[in-house]
mmCIF file of C-alpha atoms and ligand atoms in Angstrom:
data_model
loop_
_atom_site.group_PDB
_atom_site.id
_atom_site.type_symbol
_atom_site.label_atom_id
_atom_site.label_comp_id
_atom_site.label_asym_id
_atom_site.label_seq_id
_atom_site.Cartn_x
_atom_site.Cartn_y
_atom_site.Cartn_z
ATOM 1 C CA MET A 29 -8.797 -30.290 -30.226
ATOM 2 C CA GLN A 30 -7.179 -29.277 -26.993
ATOM 3 C CA TYR A 31 -4.168 -27.034 -26.650
ATOM 4 C CA PRO A 32 -0.894 -28.835 -25.959
ATOM 5 C CA GLU A 33 -0.327 -29.106 -22.227
ATOM 6 C CA PRO A 34 2.401 -26.415 -21.876
ATOM 7 C CA ILE A 35 0.145 -23.818 -23.512
ATOM 8 C CA ALA A 36 -2.944 -24.980 -21.598
ATOM 9 C CA ARG A 37 -0.953 -24.633 -18.356
ATOM 10 C CA LEU A 38 0.121 -21.097 -19.251
ATOM 11 C CA ILE A 39 -3.460 -20.130 -20.183
ATOM 12 C CA ASP A 40 -4.645 -21.448 -16.795
ATOM 13 C CA SER A 41 -1.950 -19.404 -15.038
ATOM 14 C CA TYR A 42 -2.840 -16.164 -16.818
ATOM 15 C CA ALA A 43 -6.536 -16.792 -16.135
ATOM 16 C CA LYS A 44 -5.793 -16.664 -12.395
ATOM 17 C CA LEU A 45 -4.916 -12.955 -12.680
ATOM 18 C CA PRO A 46 -7.639 -10.424 -11.826
ATOM 19 C CA GLY A 47 -9.658 -9.169 -14.767
ATOM 20 C CA ILE A 48 -8.222 -11.798 -17.141
ATOM 21 C CA GLY A 49 -10.827 -14.084 -18.691
ATOM 22 C CA ALA A 50 -10.197 -17.237 -20.747
ATOM 23 C CA LYS A 51 -10.043 -15.305 -24.014
ATOM 24 C CA THR A 52 -7.437 -12.781 -22.822
ATOM 25 C CA ALA A 53 -5.475 -15.546 -21.088
ATOM 26 C CA THR A 54 -5.283 -17.426 -24.381
ATOM 27 C CA ARG A 55 -4.154 -14.302 -26.221
ATOM 28 C CA LEU A 56 -1.444 -13.653 -23.597
ATOM 29 C CA ALA A 57 -0.237 -17.253 -23.739
ATOM 30 C CA PHE A 58 0.215 -17.074 -27.506
ATOM 31 C CA PHE A 59 1.812 -13.666 -27.187
ATOM 32 C CA THR A 60 4.311 -15.197 -24.755
ATOM 33 C CA LEU A 61 5.081 -17.911 -27.284
ATOM 34 C CA ASP A 62 6.012 -15.191 -29.789
ATOM 35 C CA MET A 63 8.218 -13.234 -27.365
ATOM 36 C CA ASP A 64 12.039 -13.328 -27.421
ATOM 37 C CA SER A 65 13.406 -16.117 -25.222
ATOM 38 C CA GLU A 66 15.372 -13.522 -23.280
ATOM 39 C CA ASP A 67 12.250 -11.495 -22.465
ATOM 40 C CA VAL A 68 10.387 -14.613 -21.400
ATOM 41 C CA GLN A 69 13.301 -15.579 -19.125
ATOM 42 C CA GLY A 70 13.272 -12.110 -17.553
ATOM 43 C CA PHE A 71 9.521 -12.255 -17.074
ATOM 44 C CA SER A 72 9.580 -15.684 -15.474
ATOM 45 C CA LYS A 73 12.496 -14.714 -13.225
ATOM 46 C CA ALA A 74 10.619 -11.612 -12.016
ATOM 47 C CA LEU A 75 7.592 -13.773 -11.263
ATOM 48 C CA ALA A 76 9.550 -16.506 -9.537
ATOM 49 C CA THR A 77 11.551 -14.223 -7.245
ATOM 50 C CA VAL A 78 9.092 -11.487 -6.254
ATOM 51 C CA LYS A 79 7.661 -13.330 -3.246
ATOM 52 C CA ASP A 80 11.102 -14.166 -1.870
ATOM 53 C CA GLU A 81 12.685 -10.797 -2.502
ATOM 54 C CA ILE A 82 9.946 -8.569 -1.122
ATOM 55 C CA THR A 83 9.192 -8.227 2.549
ATOM 56 C CA PHE A 84 7.376 -5.784 4.830
ATOM 57 C CA CYS A 85 9.425 -2.998 6.430
ATOM 58 C CA SER A 86 9.863 -3.820 10.108
ATOM 59 C CA ILE A 87 9.106 -0.200 11.050
ATOM 60 C CA CYS A 88 6.304 1.029 8.777
ATOM 61 C CA GLY A 89 4.871 -2.134 7.191
ATOM 62 C CA ASN A 90 5.359 -0.917 3.627
ATOM 63 C CA ILE A 91 6.791 -3.348 1.089
ATOM 64 C CA THR A 92 10.566 -3.291 0.683
ATOM 65 C CA SER A 93 13.329 -5.489 -0.748
ATOM 66 C CA THR A 94 14.519 -8.177 1.642
ATOM 67 C CA ASP A 95 17.978 -6.569 1.520
ATOM 68 C CA GLU A 96 16.625 -3.132 2.509
ATOM 69 C CA ASP A 97 14.904 -3.240 5.873
ATOM 70 C CA PRO A 98 14.050 -0.617 7.193
ATOM 71 C CA CYS A 99 12.705 0.664 3.885
ATOM 72 C CA SER A 100 14.180 3.630 1.994
ATOM 73 C CA ILE A 101 11.629 6.075 3.471
ATOM 74 C CA CYS A 102 12.081 4.995 7.103
ATOM 75 C CA SER A 103 15.848 5.216 6.773
ATOM 76 C CA ASP A 104 15.847 8.633 5.058
ATOM 77 C CA PRO A 105 16.871 11.272 7.639
ATOM 78 C CA SER A 106 15.666 14.115 5.388
ATOM 79 C CA ARG A 107 11.999 13.084 5.846
ATOM 80 C CA ASP A 108 9.982 14.984 8.476
ATOM 81 C CA GLN A 109 10.333 12.717 11.472
ATOM 82 C CA ASP A 110 7.417 14.238 13.399
ATOM 83 C CA THR A 111 4.565 13.291 11.051
ATOM 84 C CA VAL A 112 3.247 9.821 10.222
ATOM 85 C CA LEU A 113 0.648 9.242 7.489
ATOM 86 C CA VAL A 114 -1.337 6.053 8.075
ATOM 87 C CA LEU A 115 -2.435 4.341 4.859
ATOM 88 C CA GLN A 116 -4.217 1.163 3.954
ATOM 89 C CA ASN A 117 -1.767 -0.424 1.536
ATOM 90 C CA PRO A 118 1.568 0.024 -0.268
ATOM 91 C CA LYS A 119 -0.142 1.279 -3.422
ATOM 92 C CA ASP A 120 -1.463 4.248 -1.428
ATOM 93 C CA VAL A 121 2.106 5.132 -0.389
ATOM 94 C CA MET A 122 3.169 5.073 -4.023
ATOM 95 C CA ALA A 123 0.260 7.358 -4.985
ATOM 96 C CA MET A 124 1.129 9.815 -2.216
ATOM 97 C CA GLU A 125 4.848 9.769 -3.079
ATOM 98 C CA GLN A 126 4.028 10.596 -6.687
ATOM 99 C CA THR A 127 2.455 13.900 -5.587
ATOM 100 C CA ARG A 128 5.848 14.916 -4.083
ATOM 101 C CA GLU A 129 3.876 17.036 -1.613
ATOM 102 C CA TYR A 130 4.200 14.887 1.477
ATOM 103 C CA HIS A 131 7.582 14.648 3.182
ATOM 104 C CA GLY A 132 6.809 12.844 6.417
ATOM 105 C CA LEU A 133 6.859 9.168 7.323
ATOM 106 C CA TYR A 134 4.269 6.443 6.677
ATOM 107 C CA HIS A 135 2.629 3.584 8.470
ATOM 108 C CA VAL A 136 0.968 0.963 6.283
ATOM 109 C CA LEU A 137 -1.873 -1.009 7.861
ATOM 110 C CA ASN A 138 -2.086 -3.650 5.129
ATOM 111 C CA GLY A 139 -5.810 -3.809 5.804
ATOM 112 C CA LEU A 140 -8.628 -2.025 7.618
ATOM 113 C CA ILE A 141 -10.614 -2.709 10.752
ATOM 114 C CA SER A 142 -13.821 -4.306 9.505
ATOM 115 C CA PRO A 143 -16.465 -5.218 12.062
ATOM 116 C CA SER A 144 -18.567 -6.860 9.323
ATOM 117 C CA ALA A 145 -15.686 -9.084 8.167
ATOM 118 C CA GLY A 146 -14.533 -9.759 11.722
ATOM 119 C CA THR A 147 -11.190 -7.990 11.202
ATOM 120 C CA GLY A 148 -10.052 -6.391 14.439
ATOM 121 C CA PRO A 149 -7.243 -3.935 15.265
ATOM 122 C CA ASP A 150 -4.805 -6.761 16.009
ATOM 123 C CA ASP A 151 -5.422 -8.376 12.613
ATOM 124 C CA ILE A 152 -3.866 -5.440 10.755
ATOM 125 C CA ASN A 153 -0.522 -3.667 11.167
ATOM 126 C CA LEU A 154 -1.850 -1.412 13.929
ATOM 127 C CA PRO A 155 -0.194 -2.675 17.145
ATOM 128 C CA SER A 156 3.183 -1.777 15.630
ATOM 129 C CA LEU A 157 2.001 1.845 15.169
ATOM 130 C CA ILE A 158 1.245 2.125 18.880
ATOM 131 C CA GLN A 159 4.648 0.636 19.678
ATOM 132 C CA ARG A 160 6.312 3.013 17.256
ATOM 133 C CA LEU A 161 4.654 6.075 18.803
ATOM 134 C CA ALA A 162 5.660 4.960 22.274
ATOM 135 C CA GLN A 163 9.280 4.630 21.161
ATOM 136 C CA HIS A 164 9.463 7.859 19.171
ATOM 137 C CA GLU A 165 8.255 10.792 21.216
ATOM 138 C CA ASN A 166 9.199 13.185 18.404
ATOM 139 C CA ILE A 167 6.131 12.044 16.409
ATOM 140 C CA ARG A 168 3.639 14.887 16.905
ATOM 141 C CA GLU A 169 0.996 14.236 14.280
ATOM 142 C CA VAL A 170 -0.642 11.123 12.901
ATOM 143 C CA ILE A 171 -2.599 11.695 9.685
ATOM 144 C CA VAL A 172 -5.120 8.967 8.942
ATOM 145 C CA GLY A 173 -5.468 8.468 5.205
ATOM 146 C CA THR A 174 -7.726 5.420 5.116
ATOM 147 C CA SER A 175 -10.486 5.446 2.491
ATOM 148 C CA ALA A 176 -13.856 7.112 3.054
ATOM 149 C CA SER A 177 -15.548 3.677 3.128
ATOM 150 C CA THR A 178 -17.328 2.354 6.239
ATOM 151 C CA ASP A 179 -14.269 0.315 7.217
ATOM 152 C CA GLY A 180 -11.937 3.225 6.457
ATOM 153 C CA GLU A 181 -13.971 5.480 8.755
ATOM 154 C CA ALA A 182 -14.162 2.834 11.489
ATOM 155 C CA THR A 183 -10.380 2.472 11.351
ATOM 156 C CA ALA A 184 -9.848 6.255 11.501
ATOM 157 C CA MET A 185 -12.176 6.591 14.491
ATOM 158 C CA TYR A 186 -10.456 3.740 16.307
ATOM 159 C CA ILE A 187 -7.003 5.268 15.776
ATOM 160 C CA ALA A 188 -8.228 8.706 16.894
ATOM 161 C CA ARG A 189 -9.740 7.294 20.106
ATOM 162 C CA LEU A 190 -6.618 5.289 20.798
ATOM 163 C CA LEU A 191 -4.166 8.163 20.345
ATOM 164 C CA LYS A 192 -6.066 11.067 21.876
ATOM 165 C CA PRO A 193 -5.002 10.262 25.456
ATOM 166 C CA ALA A 194 -1.368 10.093 24.326
ATOM 167 C CA ASN A 195 -1.511 13.771 23.374
ATOM 168 C CA ILE A 196 -0.765 13.128 19.720
ATOM 169 C CA LYS A 197 -2.547 15.257 17.157
ATOM 170 C CA VAL A 198 -4.678 12.990 14.971
ATOM 171 C CA THR A 199 -5.903 14.361 11.656
ATOM 172 C CA ARG A 200 -7.863 12.883 8.775
ATOM 173 C CA LEU A 201 -7.318 13.545 5.082
ATOM 174 C CA ALA A 202 -10.026 15.887 3.795
ATOM 175 C CA HIS A 203 -12.715 13.948 2.030
ATOM 176 C CA GLY A 204 -11.961 14.877 -1.518
ATOM 177 C CA LEU A 205 -12.128 11.143 -2.144
ATOM 178 C CA ALA A 206 -15.384 9.477 -3.149
ATOM 179 C CA VAL A 207 -16.885 7.072 -0.632
ATOM 180 C CA GLY A 208 -15.365 3.631 -1.073
ATOM 181 C CA SER A 209 -12.724 4.781 -3.514
ATOM 182 C CA ASP A 210 -9.136 3.782 -2.989
ATOM 183 C CA ILE A 211 -6.663 6.590 -2.627
ATOM 184 C CA ASP A 212 -4.515 5.217 -5.465
ATOM 185 C CA TYR A 213 -7.203 5.951 -8.038
ATOM 186 C CA ALA A 214 -7.636 9.548 -6.986
ATOM 187 C CA ASP A 215 -5.845 12.066 -9.104
ATOM 188 C CA GLN A 216 -2.797 13.769 -7.685
ATOM 189 C CA LEU A 217 -4.421 17.176 -7.276
ATOM 190 C CA THR A 218 -7.162 15.632 -5.127
ATOM 191 C CA LEU A 219 -4.499 14.000 -2.988
ATOM 192 C CA ILE A 220 -2.602 17.235 -2.557
ATOM 193 C CA LYS A 221 -5.812 19.111 -1.607
ATOM 194 C CA SER A 222 -6.755 16.263 0.667
ATOM 195 C CA ILE A 223 -3.548 16.584 2.624
ATOM 196 C CA GLU A 224 -3.602 20.386 2.727
ATOM 197 C CA GLY A 225 -7.215 20.418 3.974
ATOM 198 C CA ARG A 226 -6.866 17.712 6.609
ATOM 199 C CA ASN A 227 -9.093 17.997 9.669
ATOM 200 C CA GLU A 228 -8.324 17.247 13.272
ATOM 201 C CA LEU A 229 -10.225 14.246 14.604
HETATM 202 ZN ZN1 LIG B 330 9.557 1.612 6.405
#
């Protein structure tokens, strides 16, 4: 016997999520069937609207609501306006914010330079960083917080080479992070130490 089409469709949808196999997808589909109608409506509304209601901040590249651009960090005058921490993705920003130890601004690359994958500097949100630095002379330090992977290092080196002539201090988060690990999995203490012990590139 096959599952009725509406359930089969839901199982297929859940199975598209990372780490969800057929068995878990089936369990989730039946769990959904048991949920309150109101909860299911809320869930489906959140799913249906997320792509339309989230955009990238026109200044830093972090995710933000479509009705809040620039994002809440870029438009917060109490943040240190002279320091920019460059990170790979929005999840890294969230991890750093949770430490409450960093009070500067961010720039989110939404990727890394990867010679092996053919991803160049113009394929990530890097040109806008250069533009931003040219427009805001008060930015004195750029901290590169890309991962300690090969691509993360290549990206850090590229940024350092690019900014050195502009007389901007370029530092790198101390390598308390394991090679290839994403910053969002590191514990908060490691992140705090990593920022305190940053090295000039
Ligand atoms: Zn922003």
